[in-house]
Coordinates of C-alpha atoms in Angstrom, one line a residue:
X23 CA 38.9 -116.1 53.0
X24 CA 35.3 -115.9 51.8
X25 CA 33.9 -115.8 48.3
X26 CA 31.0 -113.0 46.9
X27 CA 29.7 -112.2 43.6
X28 CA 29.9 -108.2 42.8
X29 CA 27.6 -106.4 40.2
X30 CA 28.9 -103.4 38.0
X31 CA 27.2 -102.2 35.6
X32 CA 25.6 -104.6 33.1
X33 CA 28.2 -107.1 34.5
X34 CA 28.4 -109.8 37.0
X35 CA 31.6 -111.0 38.8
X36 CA 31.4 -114.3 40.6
X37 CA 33.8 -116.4 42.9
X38 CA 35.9 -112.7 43.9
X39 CA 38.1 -113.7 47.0
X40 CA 37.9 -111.8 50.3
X41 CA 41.0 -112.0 51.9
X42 CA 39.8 -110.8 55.7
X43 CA 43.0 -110.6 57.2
X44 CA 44.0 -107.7 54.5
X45 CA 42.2 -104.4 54.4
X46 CA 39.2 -103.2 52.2
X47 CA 41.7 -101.6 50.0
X48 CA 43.1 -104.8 48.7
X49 CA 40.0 -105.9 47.8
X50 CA 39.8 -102.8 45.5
X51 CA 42.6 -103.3 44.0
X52 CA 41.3 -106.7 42.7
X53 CA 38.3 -105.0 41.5
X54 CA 40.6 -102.5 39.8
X55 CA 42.1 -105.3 37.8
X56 CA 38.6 -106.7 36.9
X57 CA 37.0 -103.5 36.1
X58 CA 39.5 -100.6 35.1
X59 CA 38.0 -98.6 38.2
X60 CA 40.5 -97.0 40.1
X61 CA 40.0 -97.6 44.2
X62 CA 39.4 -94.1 44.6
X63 CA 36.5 -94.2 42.2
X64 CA 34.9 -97.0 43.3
X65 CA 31.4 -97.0 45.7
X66 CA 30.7 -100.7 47.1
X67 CA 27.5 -100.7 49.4
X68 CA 27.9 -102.9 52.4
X69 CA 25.9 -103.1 55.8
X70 CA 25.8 -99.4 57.3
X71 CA 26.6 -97.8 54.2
X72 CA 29.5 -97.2 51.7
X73 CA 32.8 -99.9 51.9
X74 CA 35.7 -97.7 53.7
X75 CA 39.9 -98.2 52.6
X76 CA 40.3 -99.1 56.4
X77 CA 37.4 -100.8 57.6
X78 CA 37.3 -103.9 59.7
X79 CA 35.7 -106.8 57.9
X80 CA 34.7 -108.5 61.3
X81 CA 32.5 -105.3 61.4
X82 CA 31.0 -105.3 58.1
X83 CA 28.3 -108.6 58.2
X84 CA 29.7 -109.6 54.7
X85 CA 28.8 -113.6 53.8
X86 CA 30.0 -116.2 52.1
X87 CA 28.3 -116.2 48.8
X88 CA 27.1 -112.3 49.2
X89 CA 26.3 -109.8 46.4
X90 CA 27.8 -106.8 46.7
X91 CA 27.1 -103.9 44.6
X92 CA 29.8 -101.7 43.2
X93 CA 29.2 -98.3 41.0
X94 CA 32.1 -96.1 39.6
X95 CA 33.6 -95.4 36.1
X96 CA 36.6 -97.2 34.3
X97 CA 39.2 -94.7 33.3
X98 CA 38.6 -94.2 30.1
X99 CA 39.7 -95.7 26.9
X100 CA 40.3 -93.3 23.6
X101 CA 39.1 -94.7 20.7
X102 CA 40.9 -94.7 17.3
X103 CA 39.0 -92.9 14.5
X104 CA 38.7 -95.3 11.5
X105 CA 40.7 -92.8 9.4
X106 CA 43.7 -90.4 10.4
X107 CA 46.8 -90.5 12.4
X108 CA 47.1 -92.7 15.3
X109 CA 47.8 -91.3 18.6
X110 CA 49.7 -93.1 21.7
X111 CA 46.8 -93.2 23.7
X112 CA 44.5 -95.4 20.4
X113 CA 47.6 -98.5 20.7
X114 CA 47.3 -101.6 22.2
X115 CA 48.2 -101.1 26.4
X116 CA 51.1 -103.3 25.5
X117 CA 52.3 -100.7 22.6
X118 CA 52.2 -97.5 24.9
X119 CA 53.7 -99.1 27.4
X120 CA 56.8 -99.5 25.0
X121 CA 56.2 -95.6 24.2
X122 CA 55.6 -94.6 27.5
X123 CA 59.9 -95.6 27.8
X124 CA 59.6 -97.1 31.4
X125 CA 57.3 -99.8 33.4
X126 CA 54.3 -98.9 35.2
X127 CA 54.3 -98.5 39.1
X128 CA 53.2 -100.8 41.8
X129 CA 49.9 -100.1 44.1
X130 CA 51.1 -100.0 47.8
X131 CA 49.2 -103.0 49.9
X132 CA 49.4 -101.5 53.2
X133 CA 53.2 -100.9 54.2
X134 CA 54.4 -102.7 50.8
X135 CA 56.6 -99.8 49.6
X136 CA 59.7 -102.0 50.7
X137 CA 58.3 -104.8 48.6
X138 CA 57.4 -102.5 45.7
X139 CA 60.6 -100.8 45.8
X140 CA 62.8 -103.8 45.6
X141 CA 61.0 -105.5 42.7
X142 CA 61.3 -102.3 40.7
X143 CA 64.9 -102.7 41.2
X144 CA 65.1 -106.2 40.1
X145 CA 63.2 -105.6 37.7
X146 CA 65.2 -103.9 35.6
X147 CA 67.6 -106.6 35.0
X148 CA 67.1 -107.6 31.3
X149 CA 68.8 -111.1 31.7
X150 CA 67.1 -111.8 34.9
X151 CA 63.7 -111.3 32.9
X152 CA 64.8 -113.6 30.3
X153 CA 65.7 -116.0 33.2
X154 CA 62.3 -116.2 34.7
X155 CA 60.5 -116.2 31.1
X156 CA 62.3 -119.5 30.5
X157 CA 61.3 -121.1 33.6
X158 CA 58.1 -123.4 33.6
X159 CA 54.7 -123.1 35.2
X160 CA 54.5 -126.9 35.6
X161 CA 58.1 -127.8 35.7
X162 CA 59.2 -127.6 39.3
X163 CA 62.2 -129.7 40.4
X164 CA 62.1 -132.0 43.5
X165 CA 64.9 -129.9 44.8
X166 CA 62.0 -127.1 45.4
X167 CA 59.6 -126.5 47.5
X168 CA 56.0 -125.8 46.0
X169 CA 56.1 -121.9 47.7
X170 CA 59.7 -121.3 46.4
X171 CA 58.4 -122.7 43.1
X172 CA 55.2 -120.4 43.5
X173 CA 57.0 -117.3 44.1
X174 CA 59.2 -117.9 41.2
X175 CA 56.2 -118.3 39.0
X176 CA 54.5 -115.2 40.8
X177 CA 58.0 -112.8 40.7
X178 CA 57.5 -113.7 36.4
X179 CA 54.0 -112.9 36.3
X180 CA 54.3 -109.9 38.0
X181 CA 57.8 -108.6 35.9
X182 CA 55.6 -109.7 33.0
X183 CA 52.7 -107.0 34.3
X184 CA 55.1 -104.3 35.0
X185 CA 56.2 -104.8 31.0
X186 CA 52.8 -104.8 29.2
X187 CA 50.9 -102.5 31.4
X188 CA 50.9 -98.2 31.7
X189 CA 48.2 -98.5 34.6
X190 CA 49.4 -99.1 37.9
X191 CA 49.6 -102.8 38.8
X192 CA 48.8 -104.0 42.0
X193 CA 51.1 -106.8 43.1
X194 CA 48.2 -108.8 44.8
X195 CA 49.6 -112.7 43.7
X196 CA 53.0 -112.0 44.4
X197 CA 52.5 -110.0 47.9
X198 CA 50.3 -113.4 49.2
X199 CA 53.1 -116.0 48.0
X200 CA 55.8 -113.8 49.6
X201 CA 54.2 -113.7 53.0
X202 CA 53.2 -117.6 52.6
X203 CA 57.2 -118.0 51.9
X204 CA 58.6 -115.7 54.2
X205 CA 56.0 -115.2 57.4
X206 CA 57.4 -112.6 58.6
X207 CA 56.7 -110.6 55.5
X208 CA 52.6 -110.8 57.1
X209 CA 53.4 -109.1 61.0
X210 CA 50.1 -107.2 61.9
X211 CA 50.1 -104.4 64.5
X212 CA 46.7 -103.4 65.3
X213 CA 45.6 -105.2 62.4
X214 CA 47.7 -103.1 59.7
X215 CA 50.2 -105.2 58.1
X216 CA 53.8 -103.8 59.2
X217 CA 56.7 -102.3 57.8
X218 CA 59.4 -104.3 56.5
X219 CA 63.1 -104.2 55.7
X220 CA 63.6 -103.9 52.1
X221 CA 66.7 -105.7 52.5
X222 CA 65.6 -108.2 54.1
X223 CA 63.2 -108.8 51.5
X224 CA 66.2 -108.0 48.6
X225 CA 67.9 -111.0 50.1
X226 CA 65.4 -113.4 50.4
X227 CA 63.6 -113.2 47.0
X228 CA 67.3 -112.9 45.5
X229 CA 67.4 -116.4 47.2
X230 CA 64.1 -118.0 46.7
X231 CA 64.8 -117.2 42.7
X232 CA 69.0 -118.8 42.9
X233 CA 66.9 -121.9 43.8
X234 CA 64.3 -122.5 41.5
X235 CA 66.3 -121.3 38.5
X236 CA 69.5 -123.0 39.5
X237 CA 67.0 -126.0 39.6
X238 CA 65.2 -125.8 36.2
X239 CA 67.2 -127.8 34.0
X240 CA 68.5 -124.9 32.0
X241 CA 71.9 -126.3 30.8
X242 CA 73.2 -122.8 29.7
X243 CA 73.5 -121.3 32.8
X244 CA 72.8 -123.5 35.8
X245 CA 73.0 -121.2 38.4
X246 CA 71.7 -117.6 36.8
X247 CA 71.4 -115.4 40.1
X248 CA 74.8 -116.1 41.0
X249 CA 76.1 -115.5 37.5
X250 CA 74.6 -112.0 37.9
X251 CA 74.4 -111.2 41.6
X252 CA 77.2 -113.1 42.8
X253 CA 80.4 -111.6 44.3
X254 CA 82.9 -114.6 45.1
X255 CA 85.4 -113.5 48.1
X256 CA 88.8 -115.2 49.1
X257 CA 90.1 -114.5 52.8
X258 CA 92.9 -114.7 54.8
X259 CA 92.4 -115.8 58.5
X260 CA 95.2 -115.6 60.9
X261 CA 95.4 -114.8 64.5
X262 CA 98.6 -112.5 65.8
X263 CA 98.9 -114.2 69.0
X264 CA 99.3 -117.5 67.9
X265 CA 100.3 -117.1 64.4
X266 CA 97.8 -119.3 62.8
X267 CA 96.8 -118.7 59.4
X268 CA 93.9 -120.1 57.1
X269 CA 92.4 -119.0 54.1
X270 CA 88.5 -119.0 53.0
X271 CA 86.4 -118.8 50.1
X272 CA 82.8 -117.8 49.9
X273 CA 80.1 -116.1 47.3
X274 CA 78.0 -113.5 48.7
X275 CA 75.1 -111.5 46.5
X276 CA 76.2 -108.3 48.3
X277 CA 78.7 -106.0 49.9
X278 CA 78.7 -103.9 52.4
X279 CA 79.6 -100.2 52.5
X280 CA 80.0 -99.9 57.3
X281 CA 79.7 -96.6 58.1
X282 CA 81.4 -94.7 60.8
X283 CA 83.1 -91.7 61.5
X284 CA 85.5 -92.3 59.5
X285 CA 83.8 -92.4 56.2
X286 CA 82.7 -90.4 53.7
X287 CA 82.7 -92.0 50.5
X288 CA 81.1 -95.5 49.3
X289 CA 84.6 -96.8 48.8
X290 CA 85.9 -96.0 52.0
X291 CA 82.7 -97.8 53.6
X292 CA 83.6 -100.6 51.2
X293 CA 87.2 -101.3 52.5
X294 CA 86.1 -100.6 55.8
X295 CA 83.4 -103.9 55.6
X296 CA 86.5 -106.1 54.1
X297 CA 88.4 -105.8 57.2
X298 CA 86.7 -107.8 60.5
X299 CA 87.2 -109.6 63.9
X300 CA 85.9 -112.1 64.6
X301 CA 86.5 -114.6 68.0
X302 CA 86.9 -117.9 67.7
X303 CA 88.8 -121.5 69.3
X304 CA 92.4 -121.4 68.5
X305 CA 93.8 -125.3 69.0
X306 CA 97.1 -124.3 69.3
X307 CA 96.3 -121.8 72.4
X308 CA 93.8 -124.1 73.7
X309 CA 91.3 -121.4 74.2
X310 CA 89.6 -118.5 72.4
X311 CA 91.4 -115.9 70.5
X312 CA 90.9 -113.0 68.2
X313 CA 91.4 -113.5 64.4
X314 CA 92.1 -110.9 62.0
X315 CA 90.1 -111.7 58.7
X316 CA 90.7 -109.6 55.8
X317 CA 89.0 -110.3 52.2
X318 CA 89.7 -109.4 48.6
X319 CA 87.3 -109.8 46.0
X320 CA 88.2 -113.1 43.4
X321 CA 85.0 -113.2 40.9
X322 CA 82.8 -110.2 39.7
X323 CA 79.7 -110.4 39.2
X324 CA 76.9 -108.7 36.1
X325 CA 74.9 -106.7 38.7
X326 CA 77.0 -105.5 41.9
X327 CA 74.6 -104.9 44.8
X328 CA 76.0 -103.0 47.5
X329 CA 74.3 -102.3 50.8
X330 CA 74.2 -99.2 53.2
X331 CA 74.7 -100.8 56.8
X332 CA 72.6 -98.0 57.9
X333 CA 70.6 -99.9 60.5
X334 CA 71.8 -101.3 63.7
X335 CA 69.8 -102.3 67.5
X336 CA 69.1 -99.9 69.7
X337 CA 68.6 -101.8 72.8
X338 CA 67.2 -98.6 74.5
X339 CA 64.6 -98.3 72.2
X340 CA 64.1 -101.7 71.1
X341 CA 64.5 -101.6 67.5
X342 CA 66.1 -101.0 64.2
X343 CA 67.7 -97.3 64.8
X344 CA 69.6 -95.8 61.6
X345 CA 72.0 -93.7 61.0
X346 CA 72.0 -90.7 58.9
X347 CA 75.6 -90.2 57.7
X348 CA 76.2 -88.6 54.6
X349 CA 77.9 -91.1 52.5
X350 CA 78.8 -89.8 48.9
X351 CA 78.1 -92.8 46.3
X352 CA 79.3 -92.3 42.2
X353 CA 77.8 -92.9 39.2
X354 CA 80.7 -95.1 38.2
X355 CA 82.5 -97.3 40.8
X356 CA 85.7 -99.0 39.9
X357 CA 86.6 -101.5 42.4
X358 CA 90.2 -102.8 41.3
X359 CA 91.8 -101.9 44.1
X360 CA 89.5 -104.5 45.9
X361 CA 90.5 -106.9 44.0
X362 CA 92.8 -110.0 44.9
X363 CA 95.7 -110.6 42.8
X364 CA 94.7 -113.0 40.6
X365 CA 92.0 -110.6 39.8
X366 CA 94.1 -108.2 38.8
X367 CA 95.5 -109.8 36.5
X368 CA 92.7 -111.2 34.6
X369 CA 91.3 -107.8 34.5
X370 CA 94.3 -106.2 33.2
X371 CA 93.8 -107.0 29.3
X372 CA 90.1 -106.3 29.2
X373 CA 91.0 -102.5 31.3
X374 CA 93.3 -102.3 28.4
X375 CA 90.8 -102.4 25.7
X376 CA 88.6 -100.3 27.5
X377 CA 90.4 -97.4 27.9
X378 CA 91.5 -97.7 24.1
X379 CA 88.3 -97.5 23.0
X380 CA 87.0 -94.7 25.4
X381 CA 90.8 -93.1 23.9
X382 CA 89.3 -93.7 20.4
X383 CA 86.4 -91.7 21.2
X384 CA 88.4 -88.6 22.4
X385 CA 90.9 -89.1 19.4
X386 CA 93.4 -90.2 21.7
X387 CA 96.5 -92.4 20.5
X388 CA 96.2 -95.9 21.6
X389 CA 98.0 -96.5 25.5
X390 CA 99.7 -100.2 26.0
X391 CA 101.0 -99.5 29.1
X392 CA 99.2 -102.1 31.8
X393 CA 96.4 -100.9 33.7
X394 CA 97.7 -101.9 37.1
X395 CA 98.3 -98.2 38.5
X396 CA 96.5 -96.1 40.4
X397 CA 96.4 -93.3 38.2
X398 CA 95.7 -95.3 35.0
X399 CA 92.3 -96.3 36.7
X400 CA 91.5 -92.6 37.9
X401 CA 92.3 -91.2 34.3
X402 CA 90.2 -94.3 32.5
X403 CA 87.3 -93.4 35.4
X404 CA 87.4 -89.6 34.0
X405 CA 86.3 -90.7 30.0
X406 CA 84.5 -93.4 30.7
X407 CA 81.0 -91.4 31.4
X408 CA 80.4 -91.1 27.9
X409 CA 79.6 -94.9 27.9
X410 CA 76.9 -97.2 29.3
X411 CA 77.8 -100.1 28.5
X412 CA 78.2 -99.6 24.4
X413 CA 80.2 -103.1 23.3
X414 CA 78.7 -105.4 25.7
X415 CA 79.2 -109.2 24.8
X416 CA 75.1 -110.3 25.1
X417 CA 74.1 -112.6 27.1
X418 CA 77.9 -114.3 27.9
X419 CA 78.6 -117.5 30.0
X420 CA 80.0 -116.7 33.7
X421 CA 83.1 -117.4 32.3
X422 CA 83.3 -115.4 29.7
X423 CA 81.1 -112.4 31.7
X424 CA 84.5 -112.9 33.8
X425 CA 87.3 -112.9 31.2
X426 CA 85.8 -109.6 30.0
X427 CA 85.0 -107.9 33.3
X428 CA 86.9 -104.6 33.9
X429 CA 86.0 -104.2 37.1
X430 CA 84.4 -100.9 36.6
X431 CA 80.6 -100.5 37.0
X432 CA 77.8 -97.7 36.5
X433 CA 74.9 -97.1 38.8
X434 CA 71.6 -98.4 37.2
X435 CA 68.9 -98.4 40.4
X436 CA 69.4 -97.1 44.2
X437 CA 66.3 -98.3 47.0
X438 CA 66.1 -95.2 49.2
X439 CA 64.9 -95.0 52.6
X440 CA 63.4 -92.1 53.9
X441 CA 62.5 -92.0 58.2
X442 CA 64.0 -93.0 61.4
X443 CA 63.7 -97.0 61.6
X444 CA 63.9 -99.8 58.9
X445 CA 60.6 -100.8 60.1
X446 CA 59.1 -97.4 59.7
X447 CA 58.9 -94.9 56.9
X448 CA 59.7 -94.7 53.3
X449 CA 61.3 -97.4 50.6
X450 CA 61.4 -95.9 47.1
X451 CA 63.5 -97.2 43.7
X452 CA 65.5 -95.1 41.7
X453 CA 66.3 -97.4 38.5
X454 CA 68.1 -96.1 35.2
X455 CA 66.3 -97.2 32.1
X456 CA 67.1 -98.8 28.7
X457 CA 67.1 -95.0 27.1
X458 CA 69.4 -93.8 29.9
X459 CA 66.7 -91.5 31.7
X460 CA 66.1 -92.0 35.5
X461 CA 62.4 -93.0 36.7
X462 CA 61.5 -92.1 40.7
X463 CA 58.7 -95.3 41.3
X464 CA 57.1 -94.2 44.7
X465 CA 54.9 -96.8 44.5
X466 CA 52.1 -96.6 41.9
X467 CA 53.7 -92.9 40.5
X468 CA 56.5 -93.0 38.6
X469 CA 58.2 -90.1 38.3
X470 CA 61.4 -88.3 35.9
X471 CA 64.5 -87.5 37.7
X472 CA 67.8 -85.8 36.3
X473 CA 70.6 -88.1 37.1
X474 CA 72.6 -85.3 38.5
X475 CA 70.0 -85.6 41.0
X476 CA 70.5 -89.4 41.8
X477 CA 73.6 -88.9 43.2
X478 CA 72.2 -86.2 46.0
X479 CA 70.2 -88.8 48.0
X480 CA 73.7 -89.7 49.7
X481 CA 72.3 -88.8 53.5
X482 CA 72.6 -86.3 55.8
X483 CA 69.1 -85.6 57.2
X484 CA 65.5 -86.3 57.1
X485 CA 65.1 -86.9 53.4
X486 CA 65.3 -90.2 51.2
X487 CA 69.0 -92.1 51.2
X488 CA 70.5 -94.9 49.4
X489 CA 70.1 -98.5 51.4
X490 CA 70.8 -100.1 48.2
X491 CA 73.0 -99.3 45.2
X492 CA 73.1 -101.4 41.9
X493 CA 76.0 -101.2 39.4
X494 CA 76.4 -103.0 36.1
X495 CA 79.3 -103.9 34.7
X496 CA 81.2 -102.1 32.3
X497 CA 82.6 -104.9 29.7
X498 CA 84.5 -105.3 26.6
X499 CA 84.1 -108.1 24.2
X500 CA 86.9 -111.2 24.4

């Protein structure tokens, strides 16, 4: 890391880090957010002539202390007449960025589009926002460490960015505390940082944040990511040749849809990843056995993450192969049949009122027949697309988010992978916004899509395909 002043214009800016182990590139995107010069605009004279995306810093000559000289133009600024009507583009960057009706994209780093793709995603969870904006710069707990604490306070800074700004942002801050976190996020290969799994990186920001906020004093909701994220499973255990049975509990912040011949549909995929085998001592044979392990789902969560086990090891190749299946995915997934008993139950009254109030809106009589059947939950599935969420209790406890759970979700953002490998090719988000339109980020261009298209990028070749799918849940008020 070395320090150099760098003139534009009439202006001088001291003290700007270097980082030499990232490419020139980087470095213009810091002068991007000190000047309002795009990258591609910008000229910086260094020994042998003008500073290159790609170049080798080693190569360059560039010193501690330097001054470097930088020309280009600032994208330009419309001013507001003093009289007359005022236009979008003559409001405070805040203003448009509430008129522009989505957040602005994320500059790619050099192979970041898995990190970009997933904080787009997150993003665009309202309470998880709120969350982070309650969490303090200076009030770290002793239960965390000072880079969990840091990326906490960079992952809020950065969400914060996304909100106020219609530029591009690039995620500089955030990127460095994620690879001091997580290493492995900072693999070079010929000196270009790598491609990473976006799961991978899904799972252990998801993590990183379940920490610091379950450990910032907030008395209201003392653990916040797995009040939103968290899926709590029961199990039952047993082994057919010895007859042994146990049961288990456990909360995961994810399902998984397996994939195989066999299936076709996210649901199948679903049902498929709650079924395993696993191989384990059995005390009363005195030796290892195979156990049957089957799970049910006991406790919804707000946001339902489910995750496309499209990657596996390829011991021929040596590394992540994929598979291209089509897998069909809906824009409303209702899960009851997944659900344990108990479940059931609970979710019976607030299923009720749901499909009385989607009734209501088709001038249908009121039904009081329980919701427990199969074809009560196909017919509720077929009127509920005229809702998103309309009568949502705000901002409930986990126990109340529970008591009015009806186990039925819509989609709201899908991560797509486009390439071979999950350490090669593509990451993009597809997220839903607040006014219902979709928005395509590929890194620092978001894009409009029709949400009949959403549903398309369900596999089957060479083009992007869901890795992850968010839902949120569709809820009635107690």
């Amino acid at each position: 890391m070395i320090t150099v002043s760098v003139k534009w214009q009439k202006e001088m800016f001291k003290a700007v880090e270097i980082d030499t182990t990232q490419p020139p590139y980087v470095f213009k995107c810091q002068l991007y957010d000190l000047t309002g010069v795009p990258p591609e605009r910008q000229k910086i004279m260094v020994k042998g002539g003008l500073l290159k995306d790609d170049a080798e810093w080693s190569t360059l000559g560039v010193k501690e202390g330097q001054k470097l000289m930088m020309m280009g133009t600032a994208d330009e600024i419309v001013k507001a007449p003093e009289k007359g009507p005022v236009f979008v583009e003559d409001l405070p960057e805040e203003e448009q960025a509430i008129n522009l009706g989505h957040s602005a994209g994320l500059f790619n780093l050099g192979n970041t589009c898995y990190m970009n793709s997933t904080v787009q995603c997150l993003h665009s969870v309202p309470e998880l926002k709120s969350a982070l904006i309650k969490y303090s710069h200076s009030g770290r707990s002793n239960d965390v460490d000072q880079t969990s604490h840091m990326l906490t306070i960079a992952t809020r800074d950065l969400f914060g960015e996304l909100d106020k700004s219609v530029k591009a942002v690039a995620p500089m801050q955030f990127w460095m505390v994620l690879r001091k976190k997580y290493p492995q996020f900072g693999q070079l290969h010929n000196n270009t940082f790598m491609q990473q799994d976006a799961e991978e990186c899904w799972t252990q920001l998801l993590y990183t944040l379940s920490q610091s906020l379950r450990s910032s004093g907030s008395s209201e909701s003392p653990d916040t990511v797995k009040a939103l994220f968290g899926v709590e499973l029961v199990s039952r255990v047993h082994c057919v040749e010895s007859g042994e049975e146990s049961s288990e509990t456990e909360s995961v912040y994810s399902l998984k849809c397996h994939i195989s011949h066999e299936v076709n549909h996210l649901h199948e995929g679903l049902k498929h990843a709650l079924k395993s085998e696993l191989e384990k001592n059995s005390p009363s044979l005195g030796r290892s056995a195979i156990y049957l392990k089957e799970s049910r789902i006991n406790g919804l969560p707000r946001y339902l993450t489910i995750q496309f086990v499209r990657f596996f090891w390829k011991r021929e190749s040596n590394q992540k192969a994929k598979i291209l299946r089509k897998v069909d995915y809906p824009l409303q997934l209702d899960i009851f049949d997944l659900c344990s008993d108990d479940l059931r139950k609970r979710l019976e009254a607030p299923r009720r009122t749901l499909r009385d109030e989607e009734g209501k809106k088709l001038g249908l009589k009121s039904n009081e027949k329980s919701s427990g059947s199969k074809d009560n939950d196909i017919k509720m599935s077929d009127v509920e697309g005229s809702s998103n969420g309309s009568g949502e209790a705000s901002n409930p406890t986990p126990d109340e988010a529970a008591g009015a759970m009806t186990g039925i979700y819509d989609l709201v953002a899908v991560l797509t992978h486009k390439g071979r490998s999950a350490d090669s090719g593509h990451y993009v988000a597809w997220v839903k916004q607040e006014s219902g339109k979709w928005i395509e980020y590929d890194d620092d261009n978001p894009i409009p899509q029709r949400e009949e298209d959403i549903t398309k990028l369900s596999g089957g070749g060479d083009w992007h395909m869901a890795y992850i799918c968010m839902y949120k849940a569709r809820t009635v008020p107690m």
